[in-house]
Coordinates of C-alpha atoms and ligand atoms in Angstrom, one line a residue:
M1022 CA 149.1 42.0 124.2
A1023 CA 145.7 43.8 124.0
I1024 CA 145.0 45.6 120.7
Y1025 CA 143.3 48.9 120.7
N1026 CA 139.6 48.6 119.7
P1027 CA 137.1 51.3 120.7
K1028 CA 134.2 48.9 120.0
S1029 CA 135.5 46.2 122.3
L1030 CA 133.8 45.6 125.6
K1031 CA 137.1 44.7 127.2
A1032 CA 138.7 47.5 129.3
E1033 CA 142.2 46.8 128.1
E1034 CA 141.1 47.1 124.5
F1035 CA 139.1 50.3 124.6
I1036 CA 141.4 52.0 127.1
N1037 CA 144.6 50.6 125.6
D1038 CA 147.9 51.4 127.2
E1039 CA 149.9 51.1 124.0
E1040 CA 147.6 53.4 122.1
I1041 CA 147.8 55.9 124.9
Q1042 CA 151.6 55.8 124.9
E1043 CA 151.7 56.2 121.1
T1044 CA 149.2 59.1 121.5
L1045 CA 151.4 60.8 124.0
A1046 CA 154.5 60.4 121.8
Y1047 CA 152.6 61.8 118.8
A1048 CA 151.3 64.8 120.9
E1049 CA 154.8 65.5 122.2
A1050 CA 156.3 65.3 118.6
N1051 CA 153.6 67.7 117.3
K1052 CA 153.1 70.1 120.2
A1053 CA 154.9 72.9 118.3
N1054 CA 153.5 72.0 114.9
L1055 CA 151.4 75.1 114.5
A1056 CA 150.0 74.2 111.1
L1057 CA 148.6 70.9 112.5
I1058 CA 147.3 72.7 115.6
D1059 CA 145.5 75.3 113.5
E1060 CA 143.9 72.4 111.5
I1061 CA 142.7 70.7 114.7
L1062 CA 141.4 74.0 116.1
E1063 CA 139.5 74.6 112.9
K1064 CA 138.0 71.1 113.1
A1065 CA 136.8 71.7 116.6
R1066 CA 135.1 75.0 115.9
P1067 CA 131.2 75.0 115.6
K1068 CA 130.0 75.1 112.0
P1069 CA 126.7 76.5 110.8
T1070 CA 124.1 73.9 109.6
A1071 CA 120.5 74.2 108.3
T1072 CA 119.1 73.8 111.8
G1073 CA 121.7 75.7 113.8
C1074 CA 125.3 74.5 114.1
A1075 CA 127.3 71.4 114.6
C1076 CA 130.6 70.3 116.0
A1077 CA 132.9 67.5 114.8
G1078 CA 134.6 66.9 118.1
L1079 CA 138.2 65.7 118.2
T1080 CA 139.9 62.3 118.4
H1081 CA 142.0 61.5 121.5
R1082 CA 145.1 62.0 119.3
E1083 CA 144.0 65.4 118.1
A1084 CA 142.9 66.5 121.5
S1085 CA 146.2 65.3 123.0
V1086 CA 148.1 67.5 120.6
L1087 CA 146.2 70.5 121.8
L1088 CA 146.8 69.6 125.4
A1089 CA 150.5 69.3 124.8
C1090 CA 150.7 72.6 122.9
E1091 CA 152.4 75.4 124.9
D1092 CA 152.0 78.3 122.4
P1093 CA 150.1 81.1 124.3
D1094 CA 148.2 82.3 121.2
K1095 CA 147.0 78.8 120.4
I1096 CA 146.0 78.2 124.0
K1097 CA 144.0 81.5 123.8
K1098 CA 142.3 80.2 120.7
M1099 CA 141.4 76.9 122.5
Y1100 CA 139.8 78.9 125.3
E1101 CA 137.8 81.0 122.8
I1102 CA 136.5 78.0 120.9
A1103 CA 135.7 76.2 124.2
E1104 CA 133.5 79.1 125.2
E1105 CA 132.0 79.3 121.7
I1106 CA 131.0 75.6 121.8
K1107 CA 129.5 75.9 125.3
L1108 CA 127.4 78.9 124.2
A1109 CA 126.4 77.2 121.0
F1110 CA 125.0 74.0 122.6
Y1111 CA 124.2 75.0 126.2
G1112 CA 123.7 78.7 125.9
N1113 CA 124.5 80.8 129.0
R1114 CA 122.7 78.5 131.3
I1115 CA 124.5 76.8 134.2
V1116 CA 122.7 73.9 135.9
I1117 CA 122.9 73.7 139.7
F1118 CA 123.0 70.7 141.9
A1119 CA 124.1 69.5 145.3
P1120 CA 125.7 66.3 146.5
L1121 CA 124.0 64.3 149.3
Y1122 CA 126.2 62.0 151.3
L1123 CA 124.2 58.9 152.4
S1124 CA 126.9 56.8 154.1
N1125 CA 130.6 56.8 154.6
Y1126 CA 130.9 53.1 155.5
C1127 CA 133.3 51.7 152.9
V1128 CA 135.2 48.4 152.4
N1129 CA 137.6 49.7 149.9
G1130 CA 141.2 50.8 150.5
C1131 CA 141.4 53.8 148.1
L1132 CA 144.6 55.7 149.1
Y1133 CA 143.2 59.2 148.3
C1134 CA 139.8 58.8 150.1
P1135 CA 139.3 59.4 153.8
Y1136 CA 136.5 56.7 153.8
H1137 CA 139.0 53.9 153.2
L1138 CA 138.5 50.9 155.5
K1139 CA 141.7 51.4 157.5
N1140 CA 140.8 54.9 158.5
K1141 CA 139.8 54.1 162.1
H1142 CA 139.6 57.7 163.4
I1143 CA 136.9 59.0 161.0
S1144 CA 133.4 58.8 162.4
R1145 CA 131.2 56.4 160.4
K1146 CA 127.7 57.3 159.7
K1147 CA 124.8 56.1 157.6
L1148 CA 121.6 58.2 157.3
T1149 CA 118.3 56.6 158.4
Q1150 CA 115.3 57.2 156.1
D1151 CA 114.2 59.9 158.6
E1152 CA 117.6 61.5 158.4
V1153 CA 117.4 61.4 154.6
R1154 CA 114.1 63.2 154.8
A1155 CA 115.5 65.8 157.1
E1156 CA 118.5 66.4 154.8
V1157 CA 116.2 66.7 151.7
I1158 CA 114.0 69.2 153.5
A1159 CA 117.1 71.3 154.3
L1160 CA 118.2 71.0 150.7
Q1161 CA 114.8 72.0 149.4
D1162 CA 114.7 74.9 151.8
M1163 CA 117.9 76.2 150.1
G1164 CA 116.2 75.9 146.7
H1165 CA 117.8 72.7 145.3
K1166 CA 115.9 70.6 142.8
R1167 CA 118.7 68.2 141.6
L1168 CA 120.9 66.0 143.8
A1169 CA 123.8 63.7 143.3
I1170 CA 123.8 61.0 145.9
E1171 CA 127.1 59.7 147.2
S1172 CA 128.0 56.7 149.2
G1173 CA 130.9 54.5 150.1
E1174 CA 130.9 50.9 148.9
D1175 CA 129.8 48.4 151.6
P1176 CA 127.5 45.5 150.7
V1177 CA 126.5 45.0 154.3
N1178 CA 125.9 48.6 155.4
N1179 CA 124.9 50.2 152.1
P1180 CA 123.5 47.4 149.9
I1181 CA 121.6 48.4 146.7
E1182 CA 118.3 48.1 148.6
Y1183 CA 119.5 50.8 151.0
I1184 CA 120.4 53.1 148.1
L1185 CA 117.0 52.4 146.4
D1186 CA 115.1 53.2 149.7
C1187 CA 117.0 56.5 149.9
I1188 CA 116.1 57.4 146.3
N1189 CA 112.4 56.6 147.0
T1190 CA 112.5 58.7 150.1
I1191 CA 114.2 61.6 148.4
Y1192 CA 111.5 61.7 145.6
S1193 CA 108.7 61.4 148.2
V1194 CA 109.5 64.6 150.1
H1195 CA 107.5 67.7 149.1
H1196 CA 108.2 70.4 151.6
K1197 CA 106.4 73.8 151.0
N1198 CA 106.9 74.5 147.3
G1199 CA 110.0 72.3 147.1
D1200 CA 110.8 68.9 145.5
I1201 CA 113.8 67.0 144.3
R1202 CA 113.1 66.3 140.6
R1203 CA 116.3 64.5 139.6
V1204 CA 118.5 62.2 141.6
N1205 CA 121.9 61.4 140.0
V1206 CA 123.8 58.6 141.5
N1207 CA 127.5 58.3 142.3
I1208 CA 128.0 54.8 143.8
A1209 CA 130.5 52.1 143.2
A1210 CA 130.5 50.0 140.0
T1211 CA 127.8 47.3 140.2
T1212 CA 126.0 44.6 138.3
V1213 CA 123.7 45.0 135.2
E1214 CA 120.8 43.9 137.4
N1215 CA 121.5 46.6 140.0
Y1216 CA 121.8 49.2 137.3
R1217 CA 118.4 48.1 136.1
R1218 CA 117.0 48.6 139.6
L1219 CA 118.5 52.1 139.7
K1220 CA 117.0 52.9 136.4
D1221 CA 113.6 51.6 137.6
A1222 CA 113.9 53.9 140.7
G1223 CA 114.0 56.9 138.3
I1224 CA 117.6 58.0 138.5
G1225 CA 119.0 60.6 136.2
T1226 CA 122.7 60.2 135.5
Y1227 CA 124.8 57.3 136.8
I1228 CA 128.2 58.9 137.6
L1229 CA 131.3 56.9 138.3
F1230 CA 134.8 58.5 138.3
Q1231 CA 137.5 56.3 136.8
E1232 CA 139.9 57.9 139.3
T1233 CA 142.8 56.9 137.0
Y1234 CA 142.9 55.1 133.6
H1235 CA 146.4 53.9 134.2
K1236 CA 145.9 50.2 135.2
K1237 CA 149.1 49.7 137.2
S1238 CA 148.5 53.0 139.2
Y1239 CA 144.9 52.1 139.6
E1240 CA 145.7 48.8 141.2
E1241 CA 148.3 50.5 143.5
L1242 CA 145.8 53.2 144.5
H1243 CA 143.1 50.7 145.2
P1244 CA 145.1 48.0 147.0
T1245 CA 142.2 46.2 148.7
G1246 CA 138.4 45.8 148.3
P1247 CA 136.1 45.2 145.3
K1248 CA 137.3 48.5 143.7
H1249 CA 140.7 47.0 143.2
N1250 CA 139.4 45.3 140.1
Y1251 CA 140.3 47.7 137.2
D1252 CA 138.4 45.9 134.5
Y1253 CA 135.2 45.6 136.5
H1254 CA 135.4 49.4 137.3
T1255 CA 136.3 50.5 133.8
E1256 CA 133.6 48.4 132.2
A1257 CA 130.9 49.7 134.6
M1258 CA 129.4 52.2 132.1
D1259 CA 128.8 49.4 129.6
R1260 CA 126.9 47.4 132.2
A1261 CA 125.0 50.6 133.3
M1262 CA 123.9 51.1 129.6
E1263 CA 123.0 47.4 129.3
G1264 CA 120.9 47.9 132.4
G1265 CA 119.0 50.7 130.6
I1266 CA 120.7 53.8 132.0
D1267 CA 121.0 56.2 129.1
D1268 CA 122.9 58.9 130.8
V1269 CA 126.3 58.2 132.3
G1270 CA 128.9 60.6 133.7
L1271 CA 132.6 60.1 133.4
G1272 CA 135.5 61.7 135.4
V1273 CA 139.1 61.4 136.4
L1274 CA 140.4 62.3 139.8
F1275 CA 143.2 64.7 138.6
G1276 CA 146.4 64.6 140.6
L1277 CA 146.7 60.8 141.0
E1278 CA 148.4 60.1 137.7
M1279 CA 150.0 62.0 134.8
Y1280 CA 147.3 64.3 133.5
K1281 CA 148.2 63.7 129.8
Y1282 CA 147.7 60.0 130.2
E1283 CA 144.4 60.5 132.1
F1284 CA 143.2 63.0 129.4
A1285 CA 143.8 60.6 126.6
G1286 CA 142.1 57.7 128.5
L1287 CA 139.1 59.9 129.3
I1288 CA 138.6 60.9 125.6
M1289 CA 139.0 57.3 124.6
H1290 CA 136.4 56.3 127.1
A1291 CA 134.0 58.8 125.5
E1292 CA 134.8 57.5 122.0
H1293 CA 134.2 54.0 123.2
L1294 CA 130.7 54.9 124.5
E1295 CA 129.9 56.6 121.3
A1296 CA 131.2 53.6 119.2
V1297 CA 129.4 50.9 121.2
H1298 CA 126.2 52.6 122.4
G1299 CA 125.8 55.4 119.8
V1300 CA 125.8 58.1 122.6
G1301 CA 128.7 59.6 124.4
P1302 CA 128.9 60.5 128.1
H1303 CA 126.1 62.7 129.4
T1304 CA 128.6 64.5 131.6
I1305 CA 132.3 64.7 132.3
S1306 CA 133.5 65.9 135.7
V1307 CA 136.9 67.3 136.5
P1308 CA 137.6 66.8 140.2
R1309 CA 141.1 67.3 141.7
V1310 CA 142.4 65.5 144.8
K1311 CA 141.8 67.6 147.9
H1312 CA 143.0 67.5 151.5
A1313 CA 140.8 65.3 153.7
D1314 CA 141.0 63.5 157.0
D1315 CA 144.0 61.2 156.7
I1316 CA 144.7 62.4 153.2
D1317 CA 147.5 64.8 152.1
P1318 CA 147.1 65.6 148.4
S1319 CA 150.9 66.3 148.2
A1320 CA 151.5 62.6 148.8
F1321 CA 150.5 62.2 145.1
D1322 CA 153.2 63.6 142.7
N1323 CA 150.9 64.5 139.9
G1324 CA 149.1 67.6 141.2
I1325 CA 148.3 70.1 138.5
D1326 CA 148.3 73.9 138.6
D1327 CA 145.3 76.0 137.8
E1328 CA 146.6 76.9 134.3
T1329 CA 147.0 73.3 133.3
F1330 CA 143.6 72.5 134.9
A1331 CA 142.0 75.2 132.7
K1332 CA 143.6 73.8 129.6
I1333 CA 142.4 70.3 130.4
T1334 CA 138.9 71.6 130.8
A1335 CA 138.9 73.6 127.5
C1336 CA 140.4 70.6 125.6
I1337 CA 137.7 68.3 126.9
R1338 CA 135.1 70.8 125.7
L1339 CA 136.7 70.8 122.3
A1340 CA 137.0 67.0 122.0
V1341 CA 133.5 66.1 123.4
P1342 CA 131.4 69.1 122.4
Y1343 CA 127.9 67.8 123.4
T1344 CA 128.7 66.6 126.9
G1345 CA 127.7 68.4 130.0
M1346 CA 130.7 69.4 132.1
I1347 CA 130.7 69.6 135.9
I1348 CA 132.9 71.5 138.3
S1349 CA 132.3 71.0 142.0
T1350 CA 133.0 73.0 145.2
R1351 CA 136.3 71.2 145.5
E1352 CA 137.4 74.3 143.5
S1353 CA 137.6 77.9 144.8
E1354 CA 135.4 80.7 143.6
E1355 CA 138.3 82.0 141.6
V1356 CA 139.0 78.8 139.7
R1357 CA 135.3 78.2 139.1
T1358 CA 134.9 81.7 137.7
K1359 CA 137.6 81.0 135.2
L1360 CA 136.4 77.5 134.2
L1361 CA 132.9 78.7 133.7
R1362 CA 134.1 80.4 130.5
L1363 CA 135.9 77.3 129.2
G1364 CA 133.0 74.9 128.8
I1365 CA 131.5 74.1 132.2
S1366 CA 127.7 73.7 132.1
Q1367 CA 127.0 72.4 135.7
V1368 CA 128.1 73.5 139.1
S1369 CA 127.4 72.3 142.6
G1370 CA 126.4 75.0 145.2
G1371 CA 126.0 75.3 148.9
S1372 CA 127.5 71.8 149.2
R1373 CA 128.4 69.8 152.3
T1374 CA 130.4 66.7 151.9
S1375 CA 129.7 65.1 155.2
V1376 CA 127.0 62.5 156.0
G1377 CA 124.1 64.5 157.5
G1378 CA 125.8 67.9 156.9
Y1379 CA 122.9 69.9 155.7
T1380 CA 120.9 69.6 158.9
E1381 CA 123.8 71.0 161.0
T1382 CA 124.0 74.8 161.6
E1383 CA 127.8 74.8 161.5
R1384 CA 129.6 72.9 158.7
P1385 CA 130.6 69.6 160.3
H1386 CA 134.0 68.0 159.5
D1387 CA 133.9 64.7 161.2
T1388 CA 132.5 62.6 158.4
E1389 CA 133.6 64.8 155.5
Q1390 CA 134.9 63.3 152.2
F1391 CA 137.1 66.3 151.3
D1392 CA 137.5 69.9 152.2
V1393 CA 135.1 72.2 150.3
S1394 CA 137.0 75.2 148.8
D1395 CA 133.9 77.1 147.7
Q1396 CA 131.9 77.5 150.9
R1397 CA 129.4 80.1 149.7
S1398 CA 125.7 79.6 150.2
L1399 CA 123.5 78.5 147.3
D1400 CA 122.1 82.1 147.2
E1401 CA 125.6 83.5 146.9
V1402 CA 126.4 81.0 144.1
V1403 CA 123.2 82.0 142.2
R1404 CA 124.0 85.7 142.5
W1405 CA 127.6 85.1 141.4
L1406 CA 126.5 83.2 138.3
M1407 CA 124.2 86.0 137.3
E1408 CA 126.9 88.7 137.9
H1409 CA 129.1 86.8 135.4
G1410 CA 126.4 86.7 132.8
H1411 CA 125.1 83.1 133.3
I1412 CA 121.6 81.9 133.9
P1413 CA 121.4 79.7 137.0
S1414 CA 119.1 76.8 136.1
F1415 CA 117.3 74.3 138.3
C1416 CA 115.8 72.6 135.3
T1417 CA 115.3 68.8 135.3
A1418 CA 112.9 68.7 132.3
C1419 CA 114.8 66.6 129.8
Y1420 CA 115.0 63.4 131.6
R1421 CA 111.5 63.7 133.0
A1422 CA 110.2 64.2 129.4
G1423 CA 112.2 61.1 128.3
R1424 CA 114.8 63.2 126.6
T1425 CA 117.8 61.1 127.7
G1426 CA 120.7 59.5 125.9
D1427 CA 120.7 60.2 122.1
R1428 CA 117.3 62.1 122.4
F1429 CA 118.9 64.7 124.7
M1430 CA 122.0 64.8 122.4
S1431 CA 119.9 65.4 119.3
L1432 CA 118.1 68.3 121.1
C1433 CA 121.5 69.7 121.9
K1434 CA 122.8 69.1 118.4
N1435 CA 119.8 70.7 116.7
G1436 CA 120.3 73.9 118.6
Q1437 CA 116.8 73.7 120.2
I1438 CA 118.1 75.0 123.5
L1439 CA 116.8 78.5 123.0
N1440 CA 113.2 77.2 122.5
C1441 CA 113.3 74.6 125.2
C1442 CA 116.1 74.6 127.8
H1443 CA 116.4 78.4 127.9
P1444 CA 112.7 79.0 128.9
N1445 CA 112.9 76.0 131.3
A1446 CA 115.9 77.6 132.9
L1447 CA 114.1 81.0 133.3
M1448 CA 111.0 79.3 134.8
T1449 CA 113.0 77.3 137.3
L1450 CA 115.1 80.3 138.2
S1451 CA 111.9 82.2 138.8
E1452 CA 110.8 79.5 141.2
Y1453 CA 114.0 79.9 143.0
L1454 CA 113.7 83.7 143.1
E1455 CA 110.1 83.5 144.4
D1456 CA 110.6 80.8 147.0
Y1457 CA 114.1 81.0 148.3
A1458 CA 116.2 84.0 147.1
A1459 CA 117.5 86.9 149.3
P1460 CA 115.9 90.2 148.3
E1461 CA 118.9 91.5 146.3
T1462 CA 119.2 88.1 144.4
K1463 CA 115.5 88.3 143.6
E1464 CA 115.7 91.8 142.2
A1465 CA 118.8 91.0 140.1
G1466 CA 117.2 87.7 139.1
Y1467 CA 114.0 89.1 137.7
A1468 CA 115.8 91.8 135.8
L1469 CA 117.8 88.9 134.2
V1470 CA 114.7 86.9 133.5
E1471 CA 113.0 89.9 131.7
Q1472 CA 116.0 90.4 129.6
E1473 CA 116.5 86.7 128.7
L1474 CA 112.9 86.1 127.9
K1475 CA 113.4 88.4 124.8
R1476 CA 116.0 86.0 123.4
I1477 CA 113.5 83.1 123.0
P1478 CA 113.0 82.9 119.2
R1479 CA 109.6 81.4 118.9
D1480 CA 106.8 83.8 119.7
K1481 CA 104.5 81.2 121.1
V1482 CA 107.2 79.7 123.4
R1483 CA 108.1 83.2 124.6
E1484 CA 104.5 84.1 125.4
V1485 CA 103.8 80.8 127.3
A1486 CA 107.1 81.1 129.3
A1487 CA 106.2 84.7 130.3
Q1488 CA 102.7 83.6 131.4
N1489 CA 104.1 80.8 133.4
I1490 CA 106.6 83.1 135.1
Q1491 CA 103.7 85.4 136.0
E1492 CA 101.8 82.5 137.5
I1493 CA 104.9 81.4 139.5
R1494 CA 105.1 85.0 140.9
Q1495 CA 101.4 85.2 141.7
S1496 CA 100.5 81.7 142.9
N1497 CA 101.9 78.5 144.3
R1498 CA 101.8 76.7 140.9
R1499 CA 105.2 75.3 140.1
D1500 CA 107.0 72.8 137.8
F1501 CA 106.1 74.3 134.4
R1502 CA 108.2 72.9 131.6
F1503 CA 108.6 72.6 127.9
Ligands
SAM2909 N1 132.3 55.1 146.4 C1 132.0 55.4 145.0 C2 133.0 54.8 144.1 O1 133.6 53.8 144.5 O2 133.1 55.2 143.0 C3 131.9 56.9 144.7 C4 131.5 57.8 145.7 S1 132.8 58.8 146.2 C5 131.8 59.4 147.5 C6 132.9 60.1 145.0 C7 134.2 60.5 144.4 O3 134.9 61.4 145.3 C8 135.2 59.4 144.2 O4 135.0 58.7 143.0 C9 136.6 60.2 144.1 O5 136.9 60.5 142.8 C10 136.3 61.5 144.9 N2 137.2 61.6 146.0 C11 137.6 60.7 146.9 N3 138.5 61.2 147.7 C12 138.7 62.5 147.4 C13 139.6 63.5 147.8 N4 140.4 63.4 148.8 N5 139.6 64.7 147.1 C14 138.8 64.9 146.1 N6 137.9 64.0 145.6 C15 137.9 62.8 146.2

């Protein structure tokens, strides 16, 4: 039997079933142990340091106790601390991105995904490089600067060379004042050599959702195709890091398996990355299974309600304080509004989940991966964020300045966001307001920029940021960054 070892490179040792079962039993036994819960909450809370503040994070066992706790007052405390942590390390900025679907050809048999091989009635489509260009122009015209590319797994139709060509094309398009400055990649688990090629192509984060950490369920949910191999999939982040990718993004597809099991597995995966590579996940996503062509989410018995979903989000924030947390348009405006106060730091906006969807006037459904709940335009999303006290940010500075992996984390840990990320957010928001915003968004946005400039502590940084924003308003000069 495999023995739990966070430093091991073997899937069954760092995501260890026995350890998860013991964790769940410990959490169940202690879910009403209010003294222990107070202790864990106190450990999670940010503490002042000489340079700002720091967070200890939580072990998978501690975090699982919080997740099991049903006491309303303690849950309220968890939510307060989650918001406190988010504000301490990420400020009130919310980074915005959009997914770009390249191809829905896929050789896998994933039971929850409409792109599965046996789905014969979905239209199959793969973008040509001209079509990639057209999609990117449409995305730039909305105001996007950061994309997550998505593709099915098909070594013949979508080989790594195709993905690399698409990345080059995306970075090469400069339409009016637009450009895409960061391409994150969400493609199937691959080899160290291919990860190296993705790194050389200049990608930001490599994102791969585990779907489920439960090995038996994983194998049943992925009955055919290369994705069936649990170990190869689970060990992908280690290969990505070996290939030189510093920033990796984790996620579970909630609804497939029991959420408490998934949660413990997810935190163990983060602990494993920290133990082996000295840096935890750059991001954690929290997708839930959605209706799609040929897919009925109620076919899976583990759907979670909005309250449980909120608690999971807050507990991840407490356990992994320095990670970015992503919520997509799978979720409604209402759910997203709530989750934004529980630790989320990135949202997608104006998304289309079909191949070639951005160049169509009407939202197409024929090649869609899942139904989009939040169908608002990017401008509406930007305005909504501002109305709720957040700064919409299109910043991509860190990875372009080489601040990836532990270098990004130390910026975050040293509380330097107010002197660096905050002005970058205001400058990129100003670009959006000047080039793409509706008049009322522009007016509200500049009022916010004025007010937020005052919060930059260092005089020199504040002055330079204000000058750059003047220049953005008066000229076509763009892409200022600290
Ligand atoms: N093909 C890649 C792979 O094998 O990991 C990833 C790309 S896929 C386009 C992105 C993610 O969408 C999947 O990892 C899965 O978690 C999610 N997804 C698939 N079907 C979904 C559904 N019906 N509802 C919500 N999310 C879904």
